[in-house]
């Protein structure tokens, strides 16, 4: 079966767009999608960035929000800008690593919706607990697990893996033969590539 | 009739992609397209960049070239990386301002093809003269005109206008009501917006 890795950061607006459609598209195309949360912050830091490029470069940032508004409107997705932007995505990412594999997509979607559809804060453990509870997961247990050394190490390793792969932004789609497709607008290409690679 | 401005820099890879298809697409959609060459360099300089972001951020740069390879292959477009990248696009842009309006698209396409399909140097006046000659234009006269004060001023004004509009990259498509669509992959959206705005 064709395989594709979906690398995302909860602070990333275009990851919200991709998360909202990649599961269905991958199913339709018969591609097995692996959801891989990571942190862009440490990768940005290596090039001297201490915040999102959308804050560092204001004209680019204004255009990104307008682009998001237009795309969300066209797709019927709600959009609210969280304050501050970017949100601190560390605990959300650790939780996404901590939850069972089969619940990772649903948990991640719940987080993205709270953040970008409702404009809620990811620094608020209550918000993340609601996301866990909506899946029937015991919240205190998973918040504790998310803060444990093994989960912290796992997320750190995933972020290092992302950097070694050459990822520099999110979302990124990576095929088993090493092709990197950056951005929600490359999702269709990535799925096609994954299918082509699997049929060879 | 629906109107759309196509802002491009000859040094920009994705401007090559857009230039190769926007004229035909605009004709099909019934949108009048205005070709507006400008210089990204002075805009990049205001944010402290002395070269292309694809050089400043190597992982992003590697991905851009691979993305270009995949897109050019899918569209049947030749691709050769000019050396150095980015090319100095100053004289090419001045020439594009200097040529008659109705020949600007054809001249610009000739330049983009020389640079990115054949990997030739835009610093070589001979290359640019060939582009002029291919349209039947007297080369010495237009090279002289391109270096004249009025043409230099006009390109400077266009670049300032681009910056005032909030452009930060190329290609950018701008509608009469001020919507900015950045990137070859937003061309279809830009054409749709232009048509919608014109029908109101």
mmCIF file of C-alpha atoms in Angstrom:
data_model
loop_
_atom_site.group_PDB
_atom_site.id
_atom_site.type_symbol
_atom_site.label_atom_id
_atom_site.label_comp_id
_atom_site.label_asym_id
_atom_site.label_seq_id
_atom_site.Cartn_x
_atom_site.Cartn_y
_atom_site.Cartn_z
ATOM 1 C CA UNK A 1 0.000 0.000 0.000
ATOM 2 C CA UNK A 2 1.182 3.514 -0.798
ATOM 3 C CA UNK A 3 2.608 5.372 2.198
ATOM 4 C CA UNK A 4 2.926 9.059 3.003
ATOM 5 C CA UNK A 5 4.160 10.889 6.096
ATOM 6 C CA UNK A 6 2.314 14.046 7.108
ATOM 7 C CA UNK A 7 4.594 16.263 9.207
ATOM 8 C CA UNK A 8 2.832 19.092 11.019
ATOM 9 C CA UNK A 9 3.247 21.682 13.734
ATOM 10 C CA UNK A 10 0.216 22.771 15.752
ATOM 11 C CA UNK A 11 1.300 26.401 15.531
ATOM 12 C CA UNK A 12 1.170 26.311 11.732
ATOM 13 C CA UNK A 13 -1.819 27.780 9.910
ATOM 14 C CA UNK A 14 -1.305 25.789 6.735
ATOM 15 C CA UNK A 15 -1.006 22.614 8.810
ATOM 16 C CA UNK A 16 -4.583 23.337 9.941
ATOM 17 C CA UNK A 17 -5.643 23.507 6.292
ATOM 18 C CA UNK A 18 -3.855 20.270 5.439
ATOM 19 C CA UNK A 19 -5.054 18.402 8.527
ATOM 20 C CA UNK A 20 -8.624 19.311 7.652
ATOM 21 C CA UNK A 21 -8.505 17.486 4.336
ATOM 22 C CA UNK A 22 -5.566 15.079 4.111
ATOM 23 C CA UNK A 23 -7.197 12.161 5.914
ATOM 24 C CA UNK A 24 -10.161 12.016 3.528
ATOM 25 C CA UNK A 25 -8.035 12.596 0.430
ATOM 26 C CA UNK A 26 -5.560 9.898 1.431
ATOM 27 C CA UNK A 27 -8.415 7.424 2.011
ATOM 28 C CA UNK A 28 -9.921 8.199 -1.385
ATOM 29 C CA UNK A 29 -6.509 7.721 -3.036
ATOM 30 C CA UNK A 30 -5.736 4.556 -1.100
ATOM 31 C CA UNK A 31 -2.662 6.036 0.582
ATOM 32 C CA UNK A 32 -1.744 5.150 4.151
ATOM 33 C CA UNK A 33 -1.031 8.408 5.949
ATOM 34 C CA UNK A 34 1.199 8.615 9.019
ATOM 35 C CA UNK A 35 0.581 11.703 11.178
ATOM 36 C CA UNK A 36 3.896 12.998 12.549
ATOM 37 C CA UNK A 37 3.759 16.028 14.837
ATOM 38 C CA UNK A 38 7.018 17.941 15.270
ATOM 39 C CA UNK A 39 8.248 21.356 16.355
ATOM 40 C CA UNK A 40 9.295 23.984 13.857
ATOM 41 C CA UNK A 41 10.671 26.282 16.571
ATOM 42 C CA UNK A 42 14.038 24.508 16.981
ATOM 43 C CA UNK A 43 14.428 24.365 13.191
ATOM 44 C CA UNK A 44 13.634 28.062 12.808
ATOM 45 C CA UNK A 45 16.061 28.787 15.655
ATOM 46 C CA UNK A 46 18.971 27.269 13.705
ATOM 47 C CA UNK A 47 18.499 29.984 11.085
ATOM 48 C CA UNK A 48 18.278 32.712 13.691
ATOM 49 C CA UNK A 49 14.486 33.053 13.785
ATOM 50 C CA UNK A 50 12.904 33.482 17.197
ATOM 51 C CA UNK A 51 9.312 33.569 15.951
ATOM 52 C CA UNK A 52 7.229 32.721 12.886
ATOM 53 C CA UNK A 53 8.458 34.125 9.552
ATOM 54 C CA UNK A 54 4.945 35.555 9.270
ATOM 55 C CA UNK A 55 5.786 37.834 12.189
ATOM 56 C CA UNK A 56 9.365 38.510 11.118
ATOM 57 C CA UNK A 57 8.239 39.615 7.655
ATOM 58 C CA UNK A 58 5.021 41.642 8.086
ATOM 59 C CA UNK A 59 4.025 41.910 4.403
ATOM 60 C CA UNK A 60 4.337 38.135 4.105
ATOM 61 C CA UNK A 61 2.341 37.719 7.312
ATOM 62 C CA UNK A 62 -0.498 39.975 6.156
ATOM 63 C CA UNK A 63 -0.692 38.042 2.919
ATOM 64 C CA UNK A 64 -0.705 34.701 4.733
ATOM 65 C CA UNK A 65 -3.724 35.672 6.839
ATOM 66 C CA UNK A 66 -5.592 36.980 3.801
ATOM 67 C CA UNK A 67 -4.683 33.816 1.869
ATOM 68 C CA UNK A 68 -5.960 31.736 4.805
ATOM 69 C CA UNK A 69 -9.218 33.737 4.886
ATOM 70 C CA UNK A 70 -9.793 33.161 1.181
ATOM 71 C CA UNK A 71 -8.901 29.458 1.310
ATOM 72 C CA UNK A 72 -10.953 28.784 4.448
ATOM 73 C CA UNK A 73 -13.943 30.598 2.946
ATOM 74 C CA UNK A 74 -13.660 28.551 -0.242
ATOM 75 C CA UNK A 75 -13.466 25.313 1.759
ATOM 76 C CA UNK A 76 -16.154 26.165 4.303
ATOM 77 C CA UNK A 77 -13.658 26.104 7.167
ATOM 78 C CA UNK A 78 -14.006 28.512 10.087
ATOM 79 C CA UNK A 79 -10.953 30.662 10.837
ATOM 80 C CA UNK A 80 -10.058 32.672 13.909
ATOM 81 C CA UNK A 81 -6.609 34.070 14.521
ATOM 82 C CA UNK A 82 -5.332 32.867 17.901
ATOM 83 C CA UNK A 83 -3.693 35.439 20.143
ATOM 84 C CA UNK A 84 -0.741 35.416 20.335
ATOM 85 C CA UNK A 85 0.323 33.986 17.015
ATOM 86 C CA UNK A 86 2.104 31.645 16.820
ATOM 87 C CA UNK A 87 0.748 29.666 19.732
ATOM 88 C CA UNK A 88 3.136 27.660 21.876
ATOM 89 C CA UNK A 89 2.593 24.198 20.432
ATOM 90 C CA UNK A 90 4.881 22.244 22.764
ATOM 91 C CA UNK A 91 2.329 20.577 25.047
ATOM 92 C CA UNK A 92 -0.073 19.919 22.181
ATOM 93 C CA UNK A 93 2.701 18.190 20.246
ATOM 94 C CA UNK A 94 3.727 16.109 23.262
ATOM 95 C CA UNK A 95 0.120 15.077 23.741
ATOM 96 C CA UNK A 96 -0.181 14.139 20.077
ATOM 97 C CA UNK A 97 2.866 11.905 20.554
ATOM 98 C CA UNK A 98 1.391 10.443 23.755
ATOM 99 C CA UNK A 99 -2.059 9.458 22.464
ATOM 100 C CA UNK A 100 -2.574 6.050 20.812
ATOM 101 C CA UNK A 101 -1.615 5.981 17.101
ATOM 102 C CA UNK A 102 -5.170 5.403 15.931
ATOM 103 C CA UNK A 103 -6.434 8.462 17.815
ATOM 104 C CA UNK A 104 -3.654 10.831 16.719
ATOM 105 C CA UNK A 105 -5.502 12.210 13.670
ATOM 106 C CA UNK A 106 -8.733 12.857 15.602
ATOM 107 C CA UNK A 107 -6.853 14.400 18.536
ATOM 108 C CA UNK A 108 -4.788 16.586 16.213
ATOM 109 C CA UNK A 109 -7.880 17.771 14.357
ATOM 110 C CA UNK A 110 -9.553 18.642 17.664
ATOM 111 C CA UNK A 111 -6.511 20.736 18.616
ATOM 112 C CA UNK A 112 -6.331 22.486 15.237
ATOM 113 C CA UNK A 113 -10.054 23.309 15.436
ATOM 114 C CA UNK A 114 -9.812 24.694 18.965
ATOM 115 C CA UNK A 115 -6.877 26.864 17.901
ATOM 116 C CA UNK A 116 -7.793 28.077 14.416
ATOM 117 C CA UNK A 117 -11.576 27.609 14.198
ATOM 118 C CA UNK A 118 -12.285 28.904 17.719
ATOM 119 C CA UNK A 119 -9.152 30.999 18.373
ATOM 120 C CA UNK A 120 -8.498 29.303 21.714
ATOM 121 C CA UNK A 121 -5.139 29.119 23.453
ATOM 122 C CA UNK A 122 -2.928 26.032 23.295
ATOM 123 C CA UNK A 123 -1.118 27.254 26.393
ATOM 124 C CA UNK A 124 -4.345 26.563 28.264
ATOM 125 C CA UNK A 125 -4.210 22.966 29.530
ATOM 126 C CA UNK A 126 -7.986 23.094 29.868
ATOM 127 C CA UNK A 127 -8.356 23.476 26.118
ATOM 128 C CA UNK A 128 -6.094 20.505 25.441
ATOM 129 C CA UNK A 129 -7.881 18.483 28.116
ATOM 130 C CA UNK A 130 -11.169 19.126 26.329
ATOM 131 C CA UNK A 131 -9.605 17.785 23.126
ATOM 132 C CA UNK A 132 -8.577 14.619 24.972
ATOM 133 C CA UNK A 133 -11.965 14.289 26.654
ATOM 134 C CA UNK A 134 -13.781 14.646 23.319
ATOM 135 C CA UNK A 135 -12.091 11.370 22.306
ATOM 136 C CA UNK A 136 -12.949 9.668 25.564
ATOM 137 C CA UNK A 137 -9.351 9.745 26.804
ATOM 138 C CA UNK A 138 -8.609 10.211 30.526
ATOM 139 C CA UNK A 139 -7.243 13.749 30.559
ATOM 140 C CA UNK A 140 -5.079 13.804 33.715
ATOM 141 C CA UNK A 141 -3.376 10.562 32.747
ATOM 142 C CA UNK A 142 -2.467 11.770 29.261
ATOM 143 C CA UNK A 143 -1.341 15.222 30.357
ATOM 144 C CA UNK A 144 0.971 13.481 32.829
ATOM 145 C CA UNK A 145 2.183 11.084 30.134
ATOM 146 C CA UNK A 146 2.790 13.986 27.755
ATOM 147 C CA UNK A 147 5.130 15.567 30.280
ATOM 148 C CA UNK A 148 7.061 12.344 30.928
ATOM 149 C CA UNK A 149 10.674 11.885 29.848
ATOM 150 C CA UNK A 150 9.989 9.207 27.206
ATOM 151 C CA UNK A 151 7.377 11.340 25.415
ATOM 152 C CA UNK A 152 9.561 14.443 25.605
ATOM 153 C CA UNK A 153 12.444 12.449 24.150
ATOM 154 C CA UNK A 154 10.247 11.018 21.403
ATOM 155 C CA UNK A 155 9.098 14.456 20.254
ATOM 156 C CA UNK A 156 12.677 15.731 20.363
ATOM 157 C CA UNK A 157 13.777 12.784 18.206
ATOM 158 C CA UNK A 158 10.977 13.380 15.732
ATOM 159 C CA UNK A 159 11.970 17.032 15.437
ATOM 160 C CA UNK A 160 15.597 16.027 14.875
ATOM 161 C CA UNK A 161 14.455 13.519 12.263
ATOM 162 C CA UNK A 162 12.456 16.249 10.532
ATOM 163 C CA UNK A 163 15.493 18.474 10.430
ATOM 164 C CA UNK A 164 17.703 15.664 9.101
ATOM 165 C CA UNK A 165 15.134 14.992 6.376
ATOM 166 C CA UNK A 166 15.533 18.632 5.355
ATOM 167 C CA UNK A 167 12.153 19.895 6.535
ATOM 168 C CA UNK A 168 12.032 23.672 6.973
ATOM 169 C CA UNK A 169 8.316 24.352 7.187
ATOM 170 C CA UNK A 170 4.945 22.771 7.836
ATOM 171 C CA UNK A 171 3.007 21.000 6.664
ATOM 172 C CA UNK A 172 5.434 18.772 4.790
ATOM 173 C CA UNK A 173 4.614 15.494 3.102
ATOM 174 C CA UNK A 174 7.379 12.933 2.729
ATOM 175 C CA UNK A 175 7.253 9.791 0.592
ATOM 176 C CA UNK A 176 9.133 6.564 1.413
ATOM 177 C CA UNK A 177 11.574 7.312 -1.437
ATOM 178 C CA UNK A 178 12.446 10.651 0.165
ATOM 179 C CA UNK A 179 10.485 13.199 -1.846
ATOM 180 C CA UNK A 180 9.487 16.232 0.195
ATOM 181 C CA UNK A 181 6.371 18.186 -0.681
ATOM 182 C CA UNK A 182 6.023 21.406 1.277
ATOM 183 C CA UNK A 183 2.693 23.059 1.890
ATOM 184 C CA UNK A 184 -0.995 22.268 1.872
ATOM 185 C CA UNK A 185 -1.037 23.174 -1.823
ATOM 186 C CA UNK A 186 1.300 20.265 -2.624
ATOM 187 C CA UNK A 187 -0.895 17.595 -0.986
ATOM 188 C CA UNK A 188 -2.368 16.268 -4.246
ATOM 189 C CA UNK A 189 1.093 16.002 -5.823
ATOM 190 C CA UNK A 190 2.405 14.188 -2.744
ATOM 191 C CA UNK A 191 -0.429 11.651 -2.834
ATOM 192 C CA UNK A 192 0.152 11.050 -6.546
ATOM 193 C CA UNK A 193 3.868 10.580 -5.992
ATOM 194 C CA UNK A 194 3.234 8.145 -3.127
ATOM 195 C CA UNK A 195 0.894 6.106 -5.344
ATOM 196 C CA UNK A 196 3.363 6.086 -8.228
ATOM 197 C CA UNK A 197 6.227 4.999 -5.986
ATOM 198 C CA UNK A 198 4.112 2.199 -4.496
ATOM 199 C CA UNK A 199 3.131 0.821 -7.914
ATOM 200 C CA UNK A 200 6.694 0.480 -9.154
ATOM 201 C CA UNK B 1 -13.455 43.344 -18.800
ATOM 202 C CA UNK B 2 -11.786 41.655 -15.842
ATOM 203 C CA UNK B 3 -8.286 42.971 -15.076
ATOM 204 C CA UNK B 4 -5.295 41.401 -13.377
ATOM 205 C CA UNK B 5 -1.757 42.637 -12.814
ATOM 206 C CA UNK B 6 1.055 40.081 -13.107
ATOM 207 C CA UNK B 7 4.082 41.278 -11.139
ATOM 208 C CA UNK B 8 7.289 39.377 -11.852
ATOM 209 C CA UNK B 9 11.040 39.454 -11.400
ATOM 210 C CA UNK B 10 13.265 37.868 -14.029
ATOM 211 C CA UNK B 11 15.438 36.315 -11.324
ATOM 212 C CA UNK B 12 12.475 34.412 -9.884
ATOM 213 C CA UNK B 13 12.019 30.733 -10.695
ATOM 214 C CA UNK B 14 8.308 30.660 -9.957
ATOM 215 C CA UNK B 15 7.862 33.744 -12.148
ATOM 216 C CA UNK B 16 9.174 31.576 -15.006
ATOM 217 C CA UNK B 17 6.496 28.999 -14.221
ATOM 218 C CA UNK B 18 3.750 31.626 -14.089
ATOM 219 C CA UNK B 19 4.915 33.485 -17.200
ATOM 220 C CA UNK B 20 4.834 30.212 -19.128
ATOM 221 C CA UNK B 21 1.107 29.746 -18.560
ATOM 222 C CA UNK B 22 -0.613 32.930 -17.401
ATOM 223 C CA UNK B 23 -1.112 34.489 -20.816
ATOM 224 C CA UNK B 24 -3.025 31.507 -22.164
ATOM 225 C CA UNK B 25 -5.023 31.001 -18.971
ATOM 226 C CA UNK B 26 -5.991 34.673 -18.816
ATOM 227 C CA UNK B 27 -7.130 34.578 -22.451
ATOM 228 C CA UNK B 28 -9.249 31.488 -21.806
ATOM 229 C CA UNK B 29 -10.809 33.147 -18.754
ATOM 230 C CA UNK B 30 -11.356 36.455 -20.501
ATOM 231 C CA UNK B 31 -9.115 38.384 -18.133
ATOM 232 C CA UNK B 32 -6.960 41.261 -19.351
ATOM 233 C CA UNK B 33 -3.478 40.697 -17.954
ATOM 234 C CA UNK B 34 -0.997 43.509 -17.418
ATOM 235 C CA UNK B 35 2.659 42.358 -17.280
ATOM 236 C CA UNK B 36 4.542 44.398 -14.681
ATOM 237 C CA UNK B 37 8.250 43.644 -14.247
ATOM 238 C CA UNK B 38 9.815 44.830 -10.980
ATOM 239 C CA UNK B 39 12.850 44.158 -8.812
ATOM 240 C CA UNK B 40 12.629 42.052 -5.690
ATOM 241 C CA UNK B 41 16.182 42.920 -4.631
ATOM 242 C CA UNK B 42 15.375 46.326 -3.094
ATOM 243 C CA UNK B 43 12.369 44.803 -1.280
ATOM 244 C CA UNK B 44 14.468 41.927 0.080
ATOM 245 C CA UNK B 45 17.128 44.469 1.112
ATOM 246 C CA UNK B 46 14.665 46.274 3.402
ATOM 247 C CA UNK B 47 14.408 43.077 5.450
ATOM 248 C CA UNK B 48 18.151 42.609 5.535
ATOM 249 C CA UNK B 49 18.429 40.024 2.772
ATOM 250 C CA UNK B 50 21.316 40.414 0.352
ATOM 251 C CA UNK B 51 20.406 37.445 -1.840
ATOM 252 C CA UNK B 52 17.507 35.112 -2.578
ATOM 253 C CA UNK B 53 15.856 33.442 0.445
ATOM 254 C CA UNK B 54 16.548 30.192 -1.430
ATOM 255 C CA UNK B 55 20.258 30.838 -0.889
ATOM 256 C CA UNK B 56 19.881 32.202 2.630
ATOM 257 C CA UNK B 57 17.925 29.127 3.758
ATOM 258 C CA UNK B 58 19.552 26.083 2.107
ATOM 259 C CA UNK B 59 16.892 23.487 3.015
ATOM 260 C CA UNK B 60 14.236 25.748 1.517
ATOM 261 C CA UNK B 61 16.428 26.296 -1.533
ATOM 262 C CA UNK B 62 16.993 22.576 -2.126
ATOM 263 C CA UNK B 63 13.268 21.977 -1.878
ATOM 264 C CA UNK B 64 12.499 24.829 -4.279
ATOM 265 C CA UNK B 65 14.748 23.356 -6.998
ATOM 266 C CA UNK B 66 13.245 19.907 -6.532
ATOM 267 C CA UNK B 67 9.733 21.384 -6.576
ATOM 268 C CA UNK B 68 10.630 23.229 -9.801
ATOM 269 C CA UNK B 69 11.981 20.003 -11.350
ATOM 270 C CA UNK B 70 8.769 18.150 -10.531
ATOM 271 C CA UNK B 71 6.485 20.956 -11.730
ATOM 272 C CA UNK B 72 8.453 21.577 -14.925
ATOM 273 C CA UNK B 73 8.474 17.849 -15.697
ATOM 274 C CA UNK B 74 4.700 17.667 -15.164
ATOM 275 C CA UNK B 75 4.146 20.679 -17.442
ATOM 276 C CA UNK B 76 6.627 19.699 -20.123
ATOM 277 C CA UNK B 77 8.810 22.741 -19.456
ATOM 278 C CA UNK B 78 12.587 22.558 -19.747
ATOM 279 C CA UNK B 79 14.553 23.605 -16.664
ATOM 280 C CA UNK B 80 18.202 24.529 -16.283
ATOM 281 C CA UNK B 81 19.572 26.223 -13.206
ATOM 282 C CA UNK B 82 21.373 29.415 -14.215
ATOM 283 C CA UNK B 83 24.761 30.055 -12.642
ATOM 284 C CA UNK B 84 24.899 32.054 -10.465
ATOM 285 C CA UNK B 85 21.447 31.954 -8.980
ATOM 286 C CA UNK B 86 19.795 34.378 -8.678
ATOM 287 C CA UNK B 87 20.729 36.104 -11.894
ATOM 288 C CA UNK B 88 21.099 39.874 -11.945
ATOM 289 C CA UNK B 89 17.751 40.857 -13.450
ATOM 290 C CA UNK B 90 18.306 44.621 -13.629
ATOM 291 C CA UNK B 91 18.978 45.098 -17.357
ATOM 292 C CA UNK B 92 16.347 42.529 -18.314
ATOM 293 C CA UNK B 93 13.746 44.369 -16.231
ATOM 294 C CA UNK B 94 14.731 47.733 -17.722
ATOM 295 C CA UNK B 95 14.428 46.259 -21.204
ATOM 296 C CA UNK B 96 11.016 44.816 -20.356
ATOM 297 C CA UNK B 97 9.942 48.318 -19.322
ATOM 298 C CA UNK B 98 11.456 49.811 -22.484
ATOM 299 C CA UNK B 99 9.839 47.544 -25.080
ATOM 300 C CA UNK B 100 6.373 48.395 -26.462
ATOM 301 C CA UNK B 101 3.497 47.244 -24.214
ATOM 302 C CA UNK B 102 2.207 44.711 -26.731
ATOM 303 C CA UNK B 103 5.616 43.020 -26.997
ATOM 304 C CA UNK B 104 6.312 42.882 -23.238
ATOM 305 C CA UNK B 105 4.859 39.385 -22.715
ATOM 306 C CA UNK B 106 6.739 37.876 -25.671
ATOM 307 C CA UNK B 107 9.994 39.606 -24.698
ATOM 308 C CA UNK B 108 9.625 38.496 -21.079
ATOM 309 C CA UNK B 109 8.959 34.917 -22.094
ATOM 310 C CA UNK B 110 12.042 34.951 -24.325
ATOM 311 C CA UNK B 111 14.132 36.144 -21.367
ATOM 312 C CA UNK B 112 12.675 33.563 -18.966
ATOM 313 C CA UNK B 113 13.329 30.789 -21.506
ATOM 314 C CA UNK B 114 16.925 31.867 -22.098
ATOM 315 C CA UNK B 115 17.517 31.956 -18.340
ATOM 316 C CA UNK B 116 15.637 28.934 -17.016
ATOM 317 C CA UNK B 117 15.148 26.675 -20.048
ATOM 318 C CA UNK B 118 18.676 27.193 -21.398
ATOM 319 C CA UNK B 119 20.533 28.290 -18.265
ATOM 320 C CA UNK B 120 21.997 31.377 -19.986
ATOM 321 C CA UNK B 121 23.227 34.484 -18.223
ATOM 322 C CA UNK B 122 21.116 37.638 -17.974
ATOM 323 C CA UNK B 123 24.273 39.635 -17.270
ATOM 324 C CA UNK B 124 25.257 38.890 -20.861
ATOM 325 C CA UNK B 125 23.924 41.706 -23.040
ATOM 326 C CA UNK B 126 24.252 39.387 -26.019
ATOM 327 C CA UNK B 127 21.621 37.055 -24.554
ATOM 328 C CA UNK B 128 19.199 39.921 -23.997
ATOM 329 C CA UNK B 129 19.934 41.291 -27.468
ATOM 330 C CA UNK B 130 18.984 37.915 -28.922
ATOM 331 C CA UNK B 131 15.661 38.123 -27.061
ATOM 332 C CA UNK B 132 15.040 41.560 -28.583
ATOM 333 C CA UNK B 133 16.098 40.416 -32.042
ATOM 334 C CA UNK B 134 13.777 37.395 -31.880
ATOM 335 C CA UNK B 135 10.893 39.901 -31.777
ATOM 336 C CA UNK B 136 12.286 41.970 -34.628
ATOM 337 C CA UNK B 137 13.301 44.841 -32.334
ATOM 338 C CA UNK B 138 16.458 46.892 -33.083
ATOM 339 C CA UNK B 139 18.748 45.704 -30.321
ATOM 340 C CA UNK B 140 21.213 48.603 -29.933
ATOM 341 C CA UNK B 141 18.388 51.118 -29.807
ATOM 342 C CA UNK B 142 16.502 49.280 -27.077
ATOM 343 C CA UNK B 143 19.575 48.516 -24.982
ATOM 344 C CA UNK B 144 20.343 52.229 -25.081
ATOM 345 C CA UNK B 145 16.739 53.105 -24.219
ATOM 346 C CA UNK B 146 16.783 50.604 -21.330
ATOM 347 C CA UNK B 147 19.761 52.431 -19.831
ATOM 348 C CA UNK B 148 18.175 55.879 -20.196
ATOM 349 C CA UNK B 149 17.076 57.935 -17.230
ATOM 350 C CA UNK B 150 13.332 57.778 -17.957
ATOM 351 C CA UNK B 151 13.326 53.962 -18.152
ATOM 352 C CA UNK B 152 15.473 53.620 -15.031
ATOM 353 C CA UNK B 153 13.078 55.947 -13.204
ATOM 354 C CA UNK B 154 10.048 54.020 -14.440
ATOM 355 C CA UNK B 155 11.389 50.690 -13.166
ATOM 356 C CA UNK B 156 12.312 52.302 -9.845
ATOM 357 C CA UNK B 157 8.754 53.673 -9.556
ATOM 358 C CA UNK B 158 7.237 50.294 -10.379
ATOM 359 C CA UNK B 159 9.375 48.644 -7.714
ATOM 360 C CA UNK B 160 8.306 51.295 -5.186
ATOM 361 C CA UNK B 161 4.682 50.742 -6.197
ATOM 362 C CA UNK B 162 5.118 47.000 -5.677
ATOM 363 C CA UNK B 163 6.493 47.601 -2.214
ATOM 364 C CA UNK B 164 3.658 50.011 -1.352
ATOM 365 C CA UNK B 165 1.135 47.418 -2.496
ATOM 366 C CA UNK B 166 2.694 45.023 0.008
ATOM 367 C CA UNK B 167 4.409 42.695 -2.453
ATOM 368 C CA UNK B 168 7.160 40.609 -0.884
ATOM 369 C CA UNK B 169 7.766 37.904 -3.480
ATOM 370 C CA UNK B 170 7.228 36.997 -7.104
ATOM 371 C CA UNK B 171 5.164 36.216 -8.977
ATOM 372 C CA UNK B 172 2.320 38.185 -7.431
ATOM 373 C CA UNK B 173 -1.075 38.741 -8.970
ATOM 374 C CA UNK B 174 -3.009 41.855 -7.947
ATOM 375 C CA UNK B 175 -6.651 42.563 -8.702
ATOM 376 C CA UNK B 176 -8.086 46.080 -9.189
ATOM 377 C CA UNK B 177 -9.785 45.814 -5.759
ATOM 378 C CA UNK B 178 -6.412 45.198 -4.117
ATOM 379 C CA UNK B 179 -6.323 41.437 -3.532
ATOM 380 C CA UNK B 180 -2.812 40.014 -3.656
ATOM 381 C CA UNK B 181 -2.231 36.430 -4.725
ATOM 382 C CA UNK B 182 1.347 35.291 -4.247
ATOM 383 C CA UNK B 183 2.866 32.464 -6.222
ATOM 384 C CA UNK B 184 2.334 30.549 -9.433
ATOM 385 C CA UNK B 185 0.082 28.177 -7.479
ATOM 386 C CA UNK B 186 -2.410 30.998 -6.789
ATOM 387 C CA UNK B 187 -2.874 31.952 -10.455
ATOM 388 C CA UNK B 188 -6.223 30.195 -10.883
ATOM 389 C CA UNK B 189 -7.592 31.806 -7.705
ATOM 390 C CA UNK B 190 -6.394 35.219 -8.870
ATOM 391 C CA UNK B 191 -8.105 34.843 -12.251
ATOM 392 C CA UNK B 192 -11.338 33.757 -10.549
ATOM 393 C CA UNK B 193 -11.208 36.690 -8.174
ATOM 394 C CA UNK B 194 -10.575 39.115 -11.048
ATOM 395 C CA UNK B 195 -13.586 37.718 -12.916
ATOM 396 C CA UNK B 196 -15.785 37.907 -9.820
ATOM 397 C CA UNK B 197 -14.761 41.484 -9.100
ATOM 398 C CA UNK B 198 -15.441 42.499 -12.702
ATOM 399 C CA UNK B 199 -18.949 41.002 -12.710
ATOM 400 C CA UNK B 200 -20.120 42.904 -9.626
#
